[in-house]
Short mmCIF file of C-alpha atoms in Angstrom, two decimals:
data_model
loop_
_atom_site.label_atom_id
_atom_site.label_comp_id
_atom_site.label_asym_id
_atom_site.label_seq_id
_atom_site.Cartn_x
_atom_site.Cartn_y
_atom_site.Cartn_z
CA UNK A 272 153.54 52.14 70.39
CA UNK A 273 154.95 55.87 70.55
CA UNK A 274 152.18 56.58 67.52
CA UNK A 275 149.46 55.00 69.46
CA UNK A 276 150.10 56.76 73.00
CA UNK A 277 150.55 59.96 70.79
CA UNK A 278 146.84 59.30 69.22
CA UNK A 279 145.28 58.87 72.97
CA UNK A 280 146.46 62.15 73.57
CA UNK A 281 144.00 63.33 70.93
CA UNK A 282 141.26 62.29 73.58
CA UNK A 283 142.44 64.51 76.05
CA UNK A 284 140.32 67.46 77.10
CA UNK A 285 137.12 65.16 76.28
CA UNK A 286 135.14 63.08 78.50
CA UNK A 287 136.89 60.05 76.70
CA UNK A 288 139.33 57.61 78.14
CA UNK A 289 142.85 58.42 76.62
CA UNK A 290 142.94 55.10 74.41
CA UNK A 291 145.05 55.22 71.45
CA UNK A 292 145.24 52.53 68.31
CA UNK A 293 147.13 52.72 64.81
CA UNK A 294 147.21 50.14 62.25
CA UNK A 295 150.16 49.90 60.59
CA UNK A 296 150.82 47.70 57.10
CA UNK A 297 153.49 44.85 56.22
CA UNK A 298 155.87 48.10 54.74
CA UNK A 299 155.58 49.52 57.85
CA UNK A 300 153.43 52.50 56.71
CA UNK A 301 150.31 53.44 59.39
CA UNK A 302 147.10 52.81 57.46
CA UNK A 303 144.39 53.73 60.04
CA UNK A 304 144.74 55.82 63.46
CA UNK A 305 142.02 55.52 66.15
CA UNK A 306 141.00 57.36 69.67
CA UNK A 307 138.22 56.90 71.74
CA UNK A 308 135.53 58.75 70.63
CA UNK A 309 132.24 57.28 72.76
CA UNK A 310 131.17 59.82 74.94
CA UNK A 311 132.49 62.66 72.10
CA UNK A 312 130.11 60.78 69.29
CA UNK A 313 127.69 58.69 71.29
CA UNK A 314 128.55 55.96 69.74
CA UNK A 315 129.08 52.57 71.91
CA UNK A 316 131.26 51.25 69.35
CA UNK A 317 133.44 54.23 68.79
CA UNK A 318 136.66 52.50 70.77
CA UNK A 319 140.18 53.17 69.36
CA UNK A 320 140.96 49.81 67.86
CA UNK A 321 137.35 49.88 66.39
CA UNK A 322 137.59 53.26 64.76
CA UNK A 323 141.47 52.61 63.55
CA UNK A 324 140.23 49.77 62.32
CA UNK A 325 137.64 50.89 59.93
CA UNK A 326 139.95 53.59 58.68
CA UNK A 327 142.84 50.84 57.83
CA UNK A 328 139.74 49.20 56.19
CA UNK A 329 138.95 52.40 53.83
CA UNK A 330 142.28 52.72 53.42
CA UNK A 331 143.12 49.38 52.00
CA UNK A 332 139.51 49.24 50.31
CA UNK A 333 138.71 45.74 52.05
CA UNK A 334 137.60 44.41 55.47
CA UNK A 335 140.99 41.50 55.29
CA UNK A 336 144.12 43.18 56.87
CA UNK A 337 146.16 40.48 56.22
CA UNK A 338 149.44 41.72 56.75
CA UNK A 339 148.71 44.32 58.93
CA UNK A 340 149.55 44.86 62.74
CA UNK A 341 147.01 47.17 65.38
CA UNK A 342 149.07 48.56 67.78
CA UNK A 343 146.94 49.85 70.99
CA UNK A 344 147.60 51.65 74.60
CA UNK A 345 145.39 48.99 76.16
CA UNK A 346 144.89 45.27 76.10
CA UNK A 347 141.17 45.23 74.18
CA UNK A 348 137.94 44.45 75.45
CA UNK A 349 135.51 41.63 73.84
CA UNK A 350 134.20 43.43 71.20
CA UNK A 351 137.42 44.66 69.93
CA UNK A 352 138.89 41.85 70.32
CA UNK A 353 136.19 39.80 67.93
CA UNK A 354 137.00 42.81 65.62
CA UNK A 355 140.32 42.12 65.65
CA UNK A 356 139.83 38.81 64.42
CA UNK A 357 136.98 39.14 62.04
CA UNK A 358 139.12 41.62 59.89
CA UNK A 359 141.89 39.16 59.90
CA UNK A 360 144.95 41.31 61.31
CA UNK A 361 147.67 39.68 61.63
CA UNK A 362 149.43 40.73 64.56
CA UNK A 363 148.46 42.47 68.28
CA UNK A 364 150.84 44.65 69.71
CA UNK A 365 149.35 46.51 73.37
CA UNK A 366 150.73 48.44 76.16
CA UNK A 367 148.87 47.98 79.16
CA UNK A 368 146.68 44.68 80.43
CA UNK A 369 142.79 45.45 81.63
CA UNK A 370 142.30 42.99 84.80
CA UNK A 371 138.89 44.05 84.53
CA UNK A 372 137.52 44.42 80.79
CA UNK A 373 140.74 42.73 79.02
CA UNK A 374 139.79 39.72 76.75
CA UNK A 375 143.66 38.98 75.18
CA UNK A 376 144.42 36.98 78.51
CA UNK A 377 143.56 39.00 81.70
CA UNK A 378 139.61 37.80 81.53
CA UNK A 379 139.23 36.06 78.52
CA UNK A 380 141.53 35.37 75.67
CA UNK A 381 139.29 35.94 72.81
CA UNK A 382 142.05 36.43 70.02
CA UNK A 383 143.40 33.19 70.98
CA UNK A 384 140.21 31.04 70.91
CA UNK A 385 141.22 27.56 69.24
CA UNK A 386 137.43 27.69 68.09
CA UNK A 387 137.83 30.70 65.76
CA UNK A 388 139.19 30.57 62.40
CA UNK A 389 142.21 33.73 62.53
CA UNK A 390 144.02 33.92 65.65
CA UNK A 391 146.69 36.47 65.15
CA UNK A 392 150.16 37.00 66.81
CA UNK A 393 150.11 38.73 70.29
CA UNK A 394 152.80 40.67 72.08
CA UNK A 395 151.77 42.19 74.91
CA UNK A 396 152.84 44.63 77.91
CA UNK A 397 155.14 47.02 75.26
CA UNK A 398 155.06 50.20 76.97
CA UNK A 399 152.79 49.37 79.42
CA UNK A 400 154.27 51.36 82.40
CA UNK A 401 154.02 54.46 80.29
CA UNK A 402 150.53 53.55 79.26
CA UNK A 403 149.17 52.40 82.64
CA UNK A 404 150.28 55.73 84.17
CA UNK A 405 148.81 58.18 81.60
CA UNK A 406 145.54 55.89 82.12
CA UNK A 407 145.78 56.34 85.93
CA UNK A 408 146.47 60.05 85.82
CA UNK A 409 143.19 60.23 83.66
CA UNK A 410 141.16 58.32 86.14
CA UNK A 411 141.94 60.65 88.77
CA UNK A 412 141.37 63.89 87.30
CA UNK A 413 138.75 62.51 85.71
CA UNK A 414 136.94 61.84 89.35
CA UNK A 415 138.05 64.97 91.36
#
């Protein structure tokens, strides 16, 4: 979790929330690294998990990252979350819940759908005092 608040940082100074995401592979080694990068790029899609995603993807040279665990400062949202299951990780680790976008239990528990065909492992809430501040502190600089 230390890599993945130390990749949020990278968002600082930009218009982006500080979110931060690595993926790392069954040896331990981090395969993929992710910030938000939406209001930087333009790009709707351009979330953390999303973008460390795709690199772990590159990386490995395949969409399946069986094996692999995405660590993130924040409990996804929906469309993460279907990414998260699509490419087939096998593990969730995030800091902080999102009562109001959060679809790994706080609004909908998408990665744990009994309908969908990979539900990975989920540990949540590592961290999550250290992530929830560094979020807050952004939200209120961020409206000043």
């Amino acid at each position: 979790m230390e890599l993945a608040l130390a990749e949020a940082e990278h968002a600082r100074g930009s218009a982006d929330v500080p979110i931060g995401a690595v993926v790392v592979d069954a040896g331990g080694e981090v395969i993929g690294r992710g910030h938000n990068e939406r209001e930087a790029t333009g790009d709707p899609t351009a979330h953390a998990e999303v973008l460390a995603i795709r690199a772990a993807a590159r990386h490995v040279g395949e969409w399946r990252l069986t094996g692999c665990t995405l660590v993130v400062t924040l409990e996804p949202c929906t469309m993460c979350a279907g990414a998260i299951v699509l490419s087939r990780l096998d593990r969730l680790v995030f800091a902080a819940y999102d009562e109001k976008a959060g679809a790994v239990g706080s609004l909908w528990d998408v990665v744990r759908d009994r309908r969908l065909n990979h539900r990975p492992e989920v540990v949540g809430g590592v961290l999550a005092d250290e992530a929830g501040a560094r979020l807050r502190d952004f939200f209120i600089g961020h409206r000043s």
